[in-house]
mmCIF file of C-alpha atoms and ligand atoms in Angstrom:
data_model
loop_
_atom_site.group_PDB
_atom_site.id
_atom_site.type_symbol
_atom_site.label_atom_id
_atom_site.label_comp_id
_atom_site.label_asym_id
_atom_site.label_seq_id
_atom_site.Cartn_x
_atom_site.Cartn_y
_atom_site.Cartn_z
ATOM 1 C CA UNK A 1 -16.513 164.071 202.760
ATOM 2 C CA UNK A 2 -17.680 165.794 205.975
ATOM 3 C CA UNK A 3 -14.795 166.584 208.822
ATOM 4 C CA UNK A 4 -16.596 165.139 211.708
ATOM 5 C CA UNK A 5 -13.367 164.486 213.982
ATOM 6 C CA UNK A 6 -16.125 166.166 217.014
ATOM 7 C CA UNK A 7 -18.505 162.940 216.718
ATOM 8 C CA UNK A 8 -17.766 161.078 220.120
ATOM 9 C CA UNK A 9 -19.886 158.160 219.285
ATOM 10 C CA UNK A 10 -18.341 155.021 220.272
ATOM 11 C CA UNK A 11 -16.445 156.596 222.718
ATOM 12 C CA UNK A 12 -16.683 156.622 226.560
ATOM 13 C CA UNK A 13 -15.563 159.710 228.782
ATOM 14 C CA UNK A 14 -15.769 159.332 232.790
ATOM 15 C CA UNK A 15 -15.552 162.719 234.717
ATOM 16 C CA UNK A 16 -14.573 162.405 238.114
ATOM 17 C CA UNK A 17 -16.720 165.401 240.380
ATOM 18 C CA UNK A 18 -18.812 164.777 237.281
ATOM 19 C CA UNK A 19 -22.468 165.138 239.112
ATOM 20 C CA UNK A 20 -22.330 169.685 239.186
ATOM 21 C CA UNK A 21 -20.432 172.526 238.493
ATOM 22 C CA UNK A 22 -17.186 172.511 235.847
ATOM 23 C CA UNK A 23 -17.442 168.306 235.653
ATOM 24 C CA UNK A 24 -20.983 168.705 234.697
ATOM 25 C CA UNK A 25 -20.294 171.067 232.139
ATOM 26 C CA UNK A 26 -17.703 169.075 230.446
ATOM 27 C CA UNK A 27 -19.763 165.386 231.016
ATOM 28 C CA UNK A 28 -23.281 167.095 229.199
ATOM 29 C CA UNK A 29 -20.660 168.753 225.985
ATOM 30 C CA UNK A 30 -19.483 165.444 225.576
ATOM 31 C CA UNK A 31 -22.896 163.862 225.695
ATOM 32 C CA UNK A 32 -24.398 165.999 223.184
ATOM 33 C CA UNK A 33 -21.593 164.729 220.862
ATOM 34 C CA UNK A 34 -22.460 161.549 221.336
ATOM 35 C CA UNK A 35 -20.204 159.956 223.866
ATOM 36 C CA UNK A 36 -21.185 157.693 226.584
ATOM 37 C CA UNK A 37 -20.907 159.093 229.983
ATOM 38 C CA UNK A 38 -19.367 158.247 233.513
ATOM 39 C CA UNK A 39 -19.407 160.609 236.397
ATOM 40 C CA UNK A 40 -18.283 160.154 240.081
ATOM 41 C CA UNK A 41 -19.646 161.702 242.867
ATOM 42 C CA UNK A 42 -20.052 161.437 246.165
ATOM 43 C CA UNK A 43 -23.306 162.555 247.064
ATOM 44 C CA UNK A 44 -26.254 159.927 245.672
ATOM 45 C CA UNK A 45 -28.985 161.919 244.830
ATOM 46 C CA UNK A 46 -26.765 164.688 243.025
ATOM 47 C CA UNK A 47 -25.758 161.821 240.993
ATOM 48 C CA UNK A 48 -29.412 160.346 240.331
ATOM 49 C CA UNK A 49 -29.819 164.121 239.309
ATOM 50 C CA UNK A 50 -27.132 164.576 236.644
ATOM 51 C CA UNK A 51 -27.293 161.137 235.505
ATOM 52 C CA UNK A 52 -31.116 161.988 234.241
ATOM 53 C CA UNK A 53 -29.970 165.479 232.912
ATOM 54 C CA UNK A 54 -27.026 163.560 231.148
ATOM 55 C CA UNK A 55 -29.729 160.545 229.935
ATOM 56 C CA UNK A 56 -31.462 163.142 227.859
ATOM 57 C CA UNK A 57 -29.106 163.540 225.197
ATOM 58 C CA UNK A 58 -29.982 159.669 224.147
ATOM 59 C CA UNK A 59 -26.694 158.083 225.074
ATOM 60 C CA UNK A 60 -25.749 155.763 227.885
ATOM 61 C CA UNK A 61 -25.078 157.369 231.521
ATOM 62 C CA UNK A 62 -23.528 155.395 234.602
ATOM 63 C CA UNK A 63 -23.371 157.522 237.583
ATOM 64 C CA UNK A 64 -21.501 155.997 240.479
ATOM 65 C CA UNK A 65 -20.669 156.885 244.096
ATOM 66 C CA UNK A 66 -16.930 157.522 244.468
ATOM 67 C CA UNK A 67 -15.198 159.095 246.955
ATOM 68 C CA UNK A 68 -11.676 159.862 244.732
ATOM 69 C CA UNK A 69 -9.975 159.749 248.132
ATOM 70 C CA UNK A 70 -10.368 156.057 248.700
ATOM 71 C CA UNK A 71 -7.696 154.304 246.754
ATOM 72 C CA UNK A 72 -10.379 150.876 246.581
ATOM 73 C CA UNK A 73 -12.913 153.209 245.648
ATOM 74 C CA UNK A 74 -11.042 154.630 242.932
ATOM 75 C CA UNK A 75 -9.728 150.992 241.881
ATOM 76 C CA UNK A 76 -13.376 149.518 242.170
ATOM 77 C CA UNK A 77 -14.777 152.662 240.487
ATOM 78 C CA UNK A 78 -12.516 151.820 237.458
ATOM 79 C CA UNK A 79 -13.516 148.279 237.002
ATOM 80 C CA UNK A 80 -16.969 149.263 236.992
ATOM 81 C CA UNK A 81 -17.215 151.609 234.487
ATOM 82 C CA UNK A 82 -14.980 149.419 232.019
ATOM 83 C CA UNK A 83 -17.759 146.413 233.080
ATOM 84 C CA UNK A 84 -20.835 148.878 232.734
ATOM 85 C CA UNK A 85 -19.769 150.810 229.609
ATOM 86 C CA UNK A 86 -17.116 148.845 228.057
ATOM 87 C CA UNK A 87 -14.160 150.732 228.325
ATOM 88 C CA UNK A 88 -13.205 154.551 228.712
ATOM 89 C CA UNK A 89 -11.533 156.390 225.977
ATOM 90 C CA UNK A 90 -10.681 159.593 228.042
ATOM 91 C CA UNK A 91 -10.533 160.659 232.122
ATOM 92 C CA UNK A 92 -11.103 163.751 233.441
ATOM 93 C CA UNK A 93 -9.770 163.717 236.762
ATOM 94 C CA UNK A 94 -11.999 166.937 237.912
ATOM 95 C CA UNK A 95 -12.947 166.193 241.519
ATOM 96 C CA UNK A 96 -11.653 168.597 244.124
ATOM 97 C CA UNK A 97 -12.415 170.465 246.544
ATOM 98 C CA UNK A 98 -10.686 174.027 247.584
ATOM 99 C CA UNK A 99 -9.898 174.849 251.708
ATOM 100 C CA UNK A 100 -8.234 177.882 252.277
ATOM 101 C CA UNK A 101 -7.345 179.258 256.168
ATOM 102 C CA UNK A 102 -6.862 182.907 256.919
ATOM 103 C CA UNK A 103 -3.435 183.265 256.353
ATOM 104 C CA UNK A 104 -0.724 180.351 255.969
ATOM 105 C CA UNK A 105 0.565 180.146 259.456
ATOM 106 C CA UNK A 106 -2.869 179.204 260.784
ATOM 107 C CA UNK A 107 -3.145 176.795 257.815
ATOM 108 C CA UNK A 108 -4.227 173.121 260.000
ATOM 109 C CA UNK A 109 -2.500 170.361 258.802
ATOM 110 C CA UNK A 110 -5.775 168.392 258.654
ATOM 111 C CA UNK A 111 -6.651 170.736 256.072
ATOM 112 C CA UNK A 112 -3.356 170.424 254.341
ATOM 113 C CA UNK A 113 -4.080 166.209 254.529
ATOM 114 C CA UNK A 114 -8.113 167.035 253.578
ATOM 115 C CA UNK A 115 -6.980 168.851 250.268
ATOM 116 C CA UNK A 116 -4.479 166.649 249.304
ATOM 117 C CA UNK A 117 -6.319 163.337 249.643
ATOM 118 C CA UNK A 118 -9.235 164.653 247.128
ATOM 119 C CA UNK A 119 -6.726 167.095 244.647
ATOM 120 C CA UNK A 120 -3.703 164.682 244.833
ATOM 121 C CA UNK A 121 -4.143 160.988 246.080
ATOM 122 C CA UNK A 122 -7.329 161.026 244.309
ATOM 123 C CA UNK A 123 -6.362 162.338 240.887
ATOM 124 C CA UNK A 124 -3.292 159.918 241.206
ATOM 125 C CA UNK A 125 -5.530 156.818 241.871
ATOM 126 C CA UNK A 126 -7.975 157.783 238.914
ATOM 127 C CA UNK A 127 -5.347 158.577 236.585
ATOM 128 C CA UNK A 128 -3.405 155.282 237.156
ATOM 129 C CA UNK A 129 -6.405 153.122 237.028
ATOM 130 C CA UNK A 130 -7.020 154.737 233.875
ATOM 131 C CA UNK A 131 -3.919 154.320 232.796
ATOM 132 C CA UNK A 132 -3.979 150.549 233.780
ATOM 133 C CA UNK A 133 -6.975 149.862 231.944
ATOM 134 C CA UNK A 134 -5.698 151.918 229.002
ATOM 135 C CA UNK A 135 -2.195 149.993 229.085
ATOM 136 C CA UNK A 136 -3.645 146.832 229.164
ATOM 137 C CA UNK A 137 -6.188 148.133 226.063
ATOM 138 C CA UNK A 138 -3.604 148.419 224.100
ATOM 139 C CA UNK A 139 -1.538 145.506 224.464
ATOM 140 C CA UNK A 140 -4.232 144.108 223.069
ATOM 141 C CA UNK A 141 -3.926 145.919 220.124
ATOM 142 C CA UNK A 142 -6.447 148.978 220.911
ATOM 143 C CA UNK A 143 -4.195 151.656 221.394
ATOM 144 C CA UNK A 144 -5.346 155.251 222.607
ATOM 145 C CA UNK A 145 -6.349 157.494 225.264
ATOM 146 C CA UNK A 146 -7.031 160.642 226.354
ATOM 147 C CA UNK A 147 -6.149 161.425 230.028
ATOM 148 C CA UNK A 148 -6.998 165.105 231.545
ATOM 149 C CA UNK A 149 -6.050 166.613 234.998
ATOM 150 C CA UNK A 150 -8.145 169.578 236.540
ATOM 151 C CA UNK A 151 -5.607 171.316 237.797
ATOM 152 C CA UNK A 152 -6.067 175.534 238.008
ATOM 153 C CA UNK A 153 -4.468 179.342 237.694
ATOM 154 C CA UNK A 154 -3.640 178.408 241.207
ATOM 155 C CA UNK A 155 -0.895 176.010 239.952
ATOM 156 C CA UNK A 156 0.985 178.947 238.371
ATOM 157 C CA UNK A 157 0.061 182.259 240.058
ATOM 158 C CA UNK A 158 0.468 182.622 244.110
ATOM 159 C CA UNK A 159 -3.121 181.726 245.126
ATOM 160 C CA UNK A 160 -2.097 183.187 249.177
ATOM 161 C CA UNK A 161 -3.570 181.724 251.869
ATOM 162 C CA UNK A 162 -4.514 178.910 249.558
ATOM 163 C CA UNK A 163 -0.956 176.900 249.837
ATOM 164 C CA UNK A 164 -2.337 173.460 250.228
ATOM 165 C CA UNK A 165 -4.519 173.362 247.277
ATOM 166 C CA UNK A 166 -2.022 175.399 244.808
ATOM 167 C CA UNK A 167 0.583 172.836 245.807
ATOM 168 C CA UNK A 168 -1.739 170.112 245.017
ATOM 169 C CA UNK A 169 -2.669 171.528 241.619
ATOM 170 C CA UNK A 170 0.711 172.600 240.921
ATOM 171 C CA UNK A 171 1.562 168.822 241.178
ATOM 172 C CA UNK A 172 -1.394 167.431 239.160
ATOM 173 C CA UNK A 173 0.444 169.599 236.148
ATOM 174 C CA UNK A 174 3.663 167.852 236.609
ATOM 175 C CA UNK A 175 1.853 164.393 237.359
ATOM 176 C CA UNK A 176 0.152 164.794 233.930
ATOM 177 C CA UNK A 177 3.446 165.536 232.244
ATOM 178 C CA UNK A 178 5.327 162.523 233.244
ATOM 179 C CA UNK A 179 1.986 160.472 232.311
ATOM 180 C CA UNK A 180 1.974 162.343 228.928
ATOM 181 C CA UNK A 181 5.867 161.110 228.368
ATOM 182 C CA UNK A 182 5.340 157.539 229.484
ATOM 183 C CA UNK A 183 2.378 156.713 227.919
ATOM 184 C CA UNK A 184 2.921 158.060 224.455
ATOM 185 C CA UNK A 185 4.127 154.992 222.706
ATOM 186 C CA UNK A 186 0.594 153.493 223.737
ATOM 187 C CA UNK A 187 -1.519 156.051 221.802
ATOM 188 C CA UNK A 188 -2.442 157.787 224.956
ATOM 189 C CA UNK A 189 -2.060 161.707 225.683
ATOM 190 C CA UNK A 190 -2.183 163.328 228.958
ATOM 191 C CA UNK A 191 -2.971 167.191 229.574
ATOM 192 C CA UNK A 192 -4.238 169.389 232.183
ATOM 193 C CA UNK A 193 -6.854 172.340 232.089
ATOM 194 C CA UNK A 194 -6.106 175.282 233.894
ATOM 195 C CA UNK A 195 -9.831 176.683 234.794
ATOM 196 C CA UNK A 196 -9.630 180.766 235.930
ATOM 197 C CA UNK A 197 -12.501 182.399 237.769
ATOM 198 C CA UNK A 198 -15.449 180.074 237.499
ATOM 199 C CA UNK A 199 -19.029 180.427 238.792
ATOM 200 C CA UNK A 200 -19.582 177.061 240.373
ATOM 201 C CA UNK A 201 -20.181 176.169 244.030
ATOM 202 C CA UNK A 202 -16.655 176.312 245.210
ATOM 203 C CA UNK A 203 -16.854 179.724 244.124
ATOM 204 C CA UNK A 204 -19.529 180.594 246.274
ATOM 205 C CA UNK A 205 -18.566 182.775 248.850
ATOM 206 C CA UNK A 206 -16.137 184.714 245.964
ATOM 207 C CA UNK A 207 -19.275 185.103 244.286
ATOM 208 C CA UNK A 208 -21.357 186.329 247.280
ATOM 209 C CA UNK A 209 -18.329 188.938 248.465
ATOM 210 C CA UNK A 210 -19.032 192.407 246.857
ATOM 211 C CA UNK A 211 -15.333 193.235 247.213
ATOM 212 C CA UNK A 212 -14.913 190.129 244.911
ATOM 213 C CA UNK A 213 -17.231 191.804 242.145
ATOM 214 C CA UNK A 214 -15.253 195.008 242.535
ATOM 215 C CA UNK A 215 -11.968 194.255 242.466
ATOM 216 C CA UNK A 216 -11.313 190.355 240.497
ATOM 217 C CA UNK A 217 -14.170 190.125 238.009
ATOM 218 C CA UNK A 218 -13.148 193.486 236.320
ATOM 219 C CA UNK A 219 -9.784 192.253 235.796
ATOM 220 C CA UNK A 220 -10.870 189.538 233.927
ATOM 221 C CA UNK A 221 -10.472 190.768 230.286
ATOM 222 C CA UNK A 222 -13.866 188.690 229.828
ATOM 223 C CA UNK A 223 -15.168 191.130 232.219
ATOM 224 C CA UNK A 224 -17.293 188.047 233.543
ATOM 225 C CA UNK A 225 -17.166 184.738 235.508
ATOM 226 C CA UNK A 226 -16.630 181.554 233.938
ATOM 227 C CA UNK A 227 -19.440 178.996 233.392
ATOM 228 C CA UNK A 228 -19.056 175.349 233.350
ATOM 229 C CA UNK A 229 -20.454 175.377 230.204
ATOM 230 C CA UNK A 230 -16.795 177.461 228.819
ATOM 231 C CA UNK A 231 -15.151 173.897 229.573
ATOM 232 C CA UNK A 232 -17.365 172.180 226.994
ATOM 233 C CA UNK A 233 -15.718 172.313 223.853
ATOM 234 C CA UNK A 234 -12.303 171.980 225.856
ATOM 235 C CA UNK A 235 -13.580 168.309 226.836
ATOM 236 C CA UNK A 236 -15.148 167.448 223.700
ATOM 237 C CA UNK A 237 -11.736 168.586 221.674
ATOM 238 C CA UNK A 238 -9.701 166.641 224.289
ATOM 239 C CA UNK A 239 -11.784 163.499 223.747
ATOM 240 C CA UNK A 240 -11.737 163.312 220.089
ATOM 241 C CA UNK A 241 -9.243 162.293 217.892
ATOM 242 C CA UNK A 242 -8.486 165.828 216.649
ATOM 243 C CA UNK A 243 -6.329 166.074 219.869
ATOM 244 C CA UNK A 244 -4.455 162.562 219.256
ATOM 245 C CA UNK A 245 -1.046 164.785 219.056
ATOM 246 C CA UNK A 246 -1.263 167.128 222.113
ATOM 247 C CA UNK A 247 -0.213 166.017 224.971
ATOM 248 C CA UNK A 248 1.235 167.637 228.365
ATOM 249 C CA UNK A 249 -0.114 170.411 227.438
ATOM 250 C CA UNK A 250 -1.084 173.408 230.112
ATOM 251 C CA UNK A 251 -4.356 174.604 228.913
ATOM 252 C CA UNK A 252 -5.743 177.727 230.673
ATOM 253 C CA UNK A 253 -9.399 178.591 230.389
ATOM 254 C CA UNK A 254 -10.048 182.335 232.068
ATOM 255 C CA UNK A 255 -11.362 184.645 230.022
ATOM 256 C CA UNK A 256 -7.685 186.159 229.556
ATOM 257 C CA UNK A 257 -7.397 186.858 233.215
ATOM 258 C CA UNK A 258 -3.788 185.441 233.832
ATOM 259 C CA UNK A 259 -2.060 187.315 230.430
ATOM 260 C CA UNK A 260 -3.674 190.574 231.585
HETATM 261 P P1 NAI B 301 -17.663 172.031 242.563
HETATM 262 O O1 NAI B 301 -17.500 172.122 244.026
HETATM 263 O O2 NAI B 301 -18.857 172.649 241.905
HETATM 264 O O3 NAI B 301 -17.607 170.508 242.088
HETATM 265 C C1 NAI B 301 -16.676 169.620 242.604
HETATM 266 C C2 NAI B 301 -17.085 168.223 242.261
HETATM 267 O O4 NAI B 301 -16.150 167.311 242.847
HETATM 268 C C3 NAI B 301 -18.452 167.843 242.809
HETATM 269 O O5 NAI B 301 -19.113 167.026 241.865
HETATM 270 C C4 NAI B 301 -18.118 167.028 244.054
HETATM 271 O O6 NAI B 301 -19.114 166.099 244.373
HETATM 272 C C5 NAI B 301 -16.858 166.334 243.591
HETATM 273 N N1 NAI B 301 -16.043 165.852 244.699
HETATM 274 C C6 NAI B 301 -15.544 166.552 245.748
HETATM 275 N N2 NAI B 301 -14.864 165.728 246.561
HETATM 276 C C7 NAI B 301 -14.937 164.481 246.021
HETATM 277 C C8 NAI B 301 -14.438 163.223 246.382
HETATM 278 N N3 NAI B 301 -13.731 163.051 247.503
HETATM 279 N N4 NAI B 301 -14.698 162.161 245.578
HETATM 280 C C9 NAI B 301 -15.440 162.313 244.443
HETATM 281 N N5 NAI B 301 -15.934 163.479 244.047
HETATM 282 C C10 NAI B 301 -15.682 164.559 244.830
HETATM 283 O O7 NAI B 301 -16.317 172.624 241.978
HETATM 284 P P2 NAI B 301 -15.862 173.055 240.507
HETATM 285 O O8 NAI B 301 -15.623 174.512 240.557
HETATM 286 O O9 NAI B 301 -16.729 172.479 239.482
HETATM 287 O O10 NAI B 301 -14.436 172.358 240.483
HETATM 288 C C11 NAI B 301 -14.071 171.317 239.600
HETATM 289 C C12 NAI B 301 -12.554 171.277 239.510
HETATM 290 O O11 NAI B 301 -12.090 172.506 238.941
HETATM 291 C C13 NAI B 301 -11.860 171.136 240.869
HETATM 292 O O12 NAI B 301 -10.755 170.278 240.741
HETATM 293 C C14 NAI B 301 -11.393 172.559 241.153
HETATM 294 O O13 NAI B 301 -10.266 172.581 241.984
HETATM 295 C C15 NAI B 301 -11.083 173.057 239.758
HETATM 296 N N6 NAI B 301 -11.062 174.505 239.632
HETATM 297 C C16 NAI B 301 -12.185 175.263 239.851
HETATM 298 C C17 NAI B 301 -12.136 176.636 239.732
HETATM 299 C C18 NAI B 301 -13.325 177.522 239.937
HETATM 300 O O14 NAI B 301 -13.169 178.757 239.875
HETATM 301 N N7 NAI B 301 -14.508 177.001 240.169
HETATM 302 C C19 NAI B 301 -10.880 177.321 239.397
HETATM 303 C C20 NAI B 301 -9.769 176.437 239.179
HETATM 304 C C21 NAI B 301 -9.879 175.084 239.302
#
């Protein structure tokens, strides 16, 4: 007999921010091992784009225009996906986006709100309408699930001048571990993935600052950026069965950059 426990046929994975950058990455791994694929985005025709990409690995692909921050988004968002693919097997609440201010003092509190209503509200709303749809799953005697937080390094090392979004990521690790301890006895894990220094669009200007390159990138034993790709076989592992006994689990993905 063949150990295949990486075959994700049958199985459904929605990514949240799913349409570029680390939710991409994770949504096209999964894809090419045979899952069928939601993603969430906001913008339409970045959708339309990844949702072809996605197509080409021969499974099924519903893209859909969510803004995470909306709780009837979020709760509309769920039903759709069960009604359009059939059910969902594993989350990845991924969307976010990452506001900073020059130092903490100046840091507006409509950028505090902005951060938290994508990182926080929006994870919680995903995750729970998962988690409804997965409770309700297996009452019905289909028990299982696989439910995964983006949170970050930012969670766990002082990301100054960045105090909104570490709080909110800080708080997506501890949301996942309550999830992880309530939900066992239905089958269903939780766990969150810590991503380091990744190349993606919210790394942009990092990417662009020559002081960046200089003084970060060679303290990354790595000694390079992330790719979205690195969060591939991450997802794929998460959304199999071999995972089926990890759960709240902190899983860090940086190229050795925070045990340095
Ligand atoms: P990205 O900016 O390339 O992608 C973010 C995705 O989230 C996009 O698809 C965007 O459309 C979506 N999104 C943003 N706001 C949304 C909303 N309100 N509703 C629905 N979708 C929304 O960023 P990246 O780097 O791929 O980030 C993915 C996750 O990884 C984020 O949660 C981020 O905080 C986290 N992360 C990224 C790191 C990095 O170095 N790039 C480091 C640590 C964590």
């Amino acid at each position: 007999m063949t150990y295949t426990p990486f075959d994700l046929s049958g199985k459904v994975a929605l990514v949240t921010g799913g349409n570029r950058g680390i939710g991409l990455g994770m949504a096209e791994a999964m894809a090419q091992a045979g899952a069928d694929i939601a993603i969430w985005g906001t913008n339409e025709s970045r959708n339309k784009e990844a949702e072809e990409k996605l197509k080409a690995y021969g499974v099924k692909v519903y893209a859909r225009q969510v803004n995470v921050a909306e709780e009837q988004e979020v709760v509309d968002g769920i039903d759709a996906t069960v009604a359009e693919l059939g059910r969902i097997d594993s989350v990845f609440a991924n969307a976010g986006i990452g506001y900073g201010a020059p130092s903490f003092v100046e840091m507006k509190t409509d950028v505090y709100r902005k951060v938290l209503s994508v990182n926080l509200d929006g994870v919680f709303w995903t995750l729970r309408e998962t988690c409804r749809h997965m409770v309700e799953r297996a009452k019905d005697g289909d028990a299982g699930g696989s439910l995964v937080g983006i949170a970050s390094l930012a969670a766990i090392e002082g990301a100054g001048k960045n105090e909104a979004y570490a709080a909110t990521k800080g708080a997506v690790i501890s949301m996942i571990r309550a999830i992880a301890v309530e939900h066992a006895r239905y089958g269903m894990r939780a766990n969150a993935i810590l991503p380091g220094w990744i190349a993606t669009d919210m790394t942009q200007g990092a990417q662009d600052n020559p002081a960046f390159a200089e003084k970060v990138i060679p303290r990354v034993p790595a000694r390079r950026w992330g790719e979205p790709e690195d969060f591939g076989g991450m997802a794929v592992y998460l959304s199999s069965d071999a995972s089926s006994y990890m759960s709240g689990q902190t899983l860090v993905i940086d190229g050795g950059y925070s045990i340095f």
